[in-house]
Amino acid sequence: MVYRIVKRGFDLICALFALIVLSPVFLIFIIAIKFDSKGPVLFKQKRFGIHKTHFEILKFRTMKVETPNDVPTHMLKNPQQYITRVGKFLRKTSLDELPQILNIIAGHMSVIGPRPALWNQYDLIHERDVYGANDVPVGLTGWAQINGRDSITIEQKAKLDGEYVKKFGFIMDIRCFVGSIVSVLKGDGVVEGDITQA
């Protein structure tokens, strides 16, 4: 598909530009994370990419090193006990996702697409198969992200990802991009803990 080629070019241009412009911000966060708690600056985690291939997603570390691995935050009991002081700010503003610019440059991700599922989120992967949502590039943000994010169920996320697939194209990506900016500014959909208890 022609748009996929155009989309990849757009991703590279945006990611390289963002990396240059945001390099001072990266430096500030690196220093803040190192002073705030012990452990690495970056957090790596195995995720599903397009066609259910695996890759390591990058994030600024927002949780303590003793946090259980490969457990979605909303499934932790009392996740607040694991989140660092700097991490609270990074997660609330979604700035912990910035290192994924490197994933985009490497071709693991796109700017817009379904959020990459954890390697053990088989329920989400199965639901996305129903809608063909595993066969488009995963993204930094997407349709489900701006329509509920952490506050919606697996089934709802997969259905929204399916809507993205049906409307896959430039207009849909622009809607997701603009909607993501609005959602971040409003802090919509960020839930730390079991959504049934939110």
XYZ file of C-alpha atoms in Angstrom:
198
model
C 0.000 0.000 0.000
C 1.306 3.420 -1.043
C 0.251 5.077 2.194
C 2.386 2.684 4.252
C 5.485 3.912 2.373
C 4.468 7.539 2.866
C 3.692 6.816 6.517
C 7.172 5.366 7.085
C 8.785 8.447 5.537
C 6.648 10.709 7.699
C 7.585 8.676 10.781
C 11.312 9.030 10.095
C 11.139 12.772 9.477
C 9.034 13.393 12.598
C 11.173 11.146 14.810
C 14.502 12.613 13.708
C 13.187 16.160 14.090
C 11.772 15.368 17.551
C 15.032 13.740 18.651
C 17.025 16.851 17.735
C 14.566 19.354 19.217
C 13.926 17.371 22.407
C 17.532 16.397 23.158
C 17.790 19.019 25.982
C 14.583 17.574 27.508
C 16.057 14.078 27.297
C 19.133 15.295 29.193
C 17.030 16.886 31.954
C 14.995 13.703 32.440
C 18.112 11.517 32.426
C 19.619 13.580 35.252
C 16.328 13.705 37.191
C 15.784 9.934 36.976
C 19.335 9.148 38.101
C 19.069 11.474 41.115
C 15.572 10.285 42.066
C 16.143 6.531 42.391
C 18.625 3.758 41.761
C 18.506 1.853 38.483
C 18.867 2.480 34.745
C 17.454 5.540 32.996
C 15.677 3.503 30.343
C 13.191 0.704 30.859
C 13.085 -2.053 28.224
C 10.194 -4.437 27.773
C 9.308 -7.089 25.182
C 6.272 -6.124 23.121
C 4.322 -7.284 20.088
C 4.877 -5.346 16.873
C 3.320 -5.647 13.424
C 2.406 -9.222 12.406
C 2.970 -10.254 16.054
C 6.750 -9.907 15.830
C 8.609 -9.095 19.054
C 10.751 -6.064 19.822
C 11.994 -4.228 22.914
C 10.095 -1.040 23.609
C 11.946 1.823 25.304
C 10.616 4.107 28.019
C 12.050 6.371 30.666
C 12.045 4.319 33.861
C 9.204 5.491 36.099
C 9.116 2.627 38.590
C 11.459 1.231 41.205
C 13.778 -1.610 40.201
C 11.960 -4.042 42.534
C 8.672 -3.708 40.601
C 7.388 -7.073 39.229
C 8.406 -7.526 35.599
C 6.002 -7.876 32.650
C 2.917 -6.947 34.647
C 0.775 -4.098 33.256
C 0.607 -1.276 35.786
C -3.181 -1.483 36.041
C -2.841 -5.106 37.186
C -0.467 -4.351 40.076
C -1.842 -4.173 43.596
C -1.283 -0.645 44.854
C 0.945 0.437 41.929
C 1.622 3.798 43.604
C 4.115 2.108 45.930
C 6.326 1.289 42.952
C 6.181 4.588 41.047
C 9.056 7.024 41.644
C 8.584 10.736 42.296
C 9.869 11.695 38.849
C 7.913 8.764 37.439
C 4.588 10.208 38.626
C 5.187 13.327 36.553
C 6.455 11.418 33.523
C 3.496 9.023 33.521
C 0.864 11.723 34.075
C 2.217 13.718 31.120
C 3.066 10.602 29.025
C 6.620 11.923 28.683
C 7.946 8.514 29.751
C 7.122 7.407 26.201
C 9.620 9.809 24.561
C 12.431 7.218 24.121
C 10.126 5.390 21.716
C 11.292 7.961 19.201
C 14.269 5.593 18.892
C 11.895 2.652 18.291
C 10.266 4.660 15.492
C 13.627 5.432 13.876
C 14.567 1.746 14.102
C 11.338 0.783 12.318
C 9.786 -1.103 15.239
C 6.973 1.416 15.573
C 5.094 4.214 13.857
C 4.008 7.555 15.310
C 0.358 6.463 14.984
C -1.002 2.929 15.389
C -2.361 0.477 17.974
C -0.255 0.570 21.129
C 2.143 -2.420 21.224
C 0.851 -5.134 23.542
C 2.985 -6.786 26.202
C 4.442 -10.122 25.098
C 2.104 -11.913 27.535
C -1.107 -9.982 26.752
C -2.469 -12.859 24.699
C -6.065 -11.799 25.316
C -5.455 -8.427 23.635
C -3.521 -10.029 20.778
C -6.337 -12.524 20.198
C -8.974 -9.778 20.179
C -6.915 -7.717 17.728
C -6.697 -10.714 15.392
C -10.485 -10.548 15.069
C -10.201 -7.006 13.682
C -6.958 -7.373 11.713
C -5.283 -4.923 14.064
C -2.108 -6.998 14.406
C -1.278 -6.380 10.759
C -0.714 -2.625 10.878
C 2.293 -0.841 12.407
C 2.039 -0.342 16.170
C 2.326 3.232 17.343
C 3.386 5.744 19.924
C -0.267 6.738 20.139
C -3.466 5.668 18.456
C -7.260 5.644 18.250
C -7.724 3.618 21.437
C -5.290 5.897 23.283
C -7.444 8.953 22.694
C -10.691 7.107 23.379
C -10.135 5.788 26.866
C -6.566 4.475 27.097
C -6.176 2.664 30.468
C -9.795 3.208 31.481
C -11.324 0.842 28.896
C -11.440 -2.950 28.658
C -9.358 -5.220 26.421
C -12.379 -5.825 24.199
C -13.031 -2.095 23.829
C -9.382 -1.408 23.001
C -9.331 -4.096 20.317
C -12.578 -2.801 18.804
C -11.174 0.728 18.635
C -7.987 -0.637 17.063
C -10.246 -2.329 14.522
C -11.885 1.017 13.738
C -8.412 2.434 13.113
C -7.660 -0.395 10.660
C -10.915 0.215 8.762
C -10.141 3.920 8.404
C -6.379 3.462 7.952
C -5.002 6.487 6.124
C -3.742 10.052 6.366
C -6.964 11.583 7.704
C -7.263 8.988 10.488
C -3.635 9.485 11.496
C -4.120 13.255 11.688
C -7.211 12.751 13.878
C -5.188 10.504 16.207
C -2.253 12.925 16.280
C -4.357 15.968 17.159
C -6.482 13.959 19.586
C -3.359 12.706 21.354
C -2.133 16.237 21.982
C -5.513 17.156 23.494
C -5.593 13.966 25.620
C -2.081 14.540 26.987
C -2.872 18.145 27.893
C -6.052 17.033 29.674
C -4.450 13.923 31.247
C -7.289 11.729 29.953
C -7.398 7.965 30.475
C -4.395 7.533 32.762
C -5.329 4.962 35.377
C -2.830 3.495 37.867
C -4.373 0.313 39.240
C -7.203 -2.102 38.516
C -9.727 -0.269 36.336
C -12.548 -2.062 38.133
C -11.471 -0.194 41.258
C -10.988 3.179 39.590
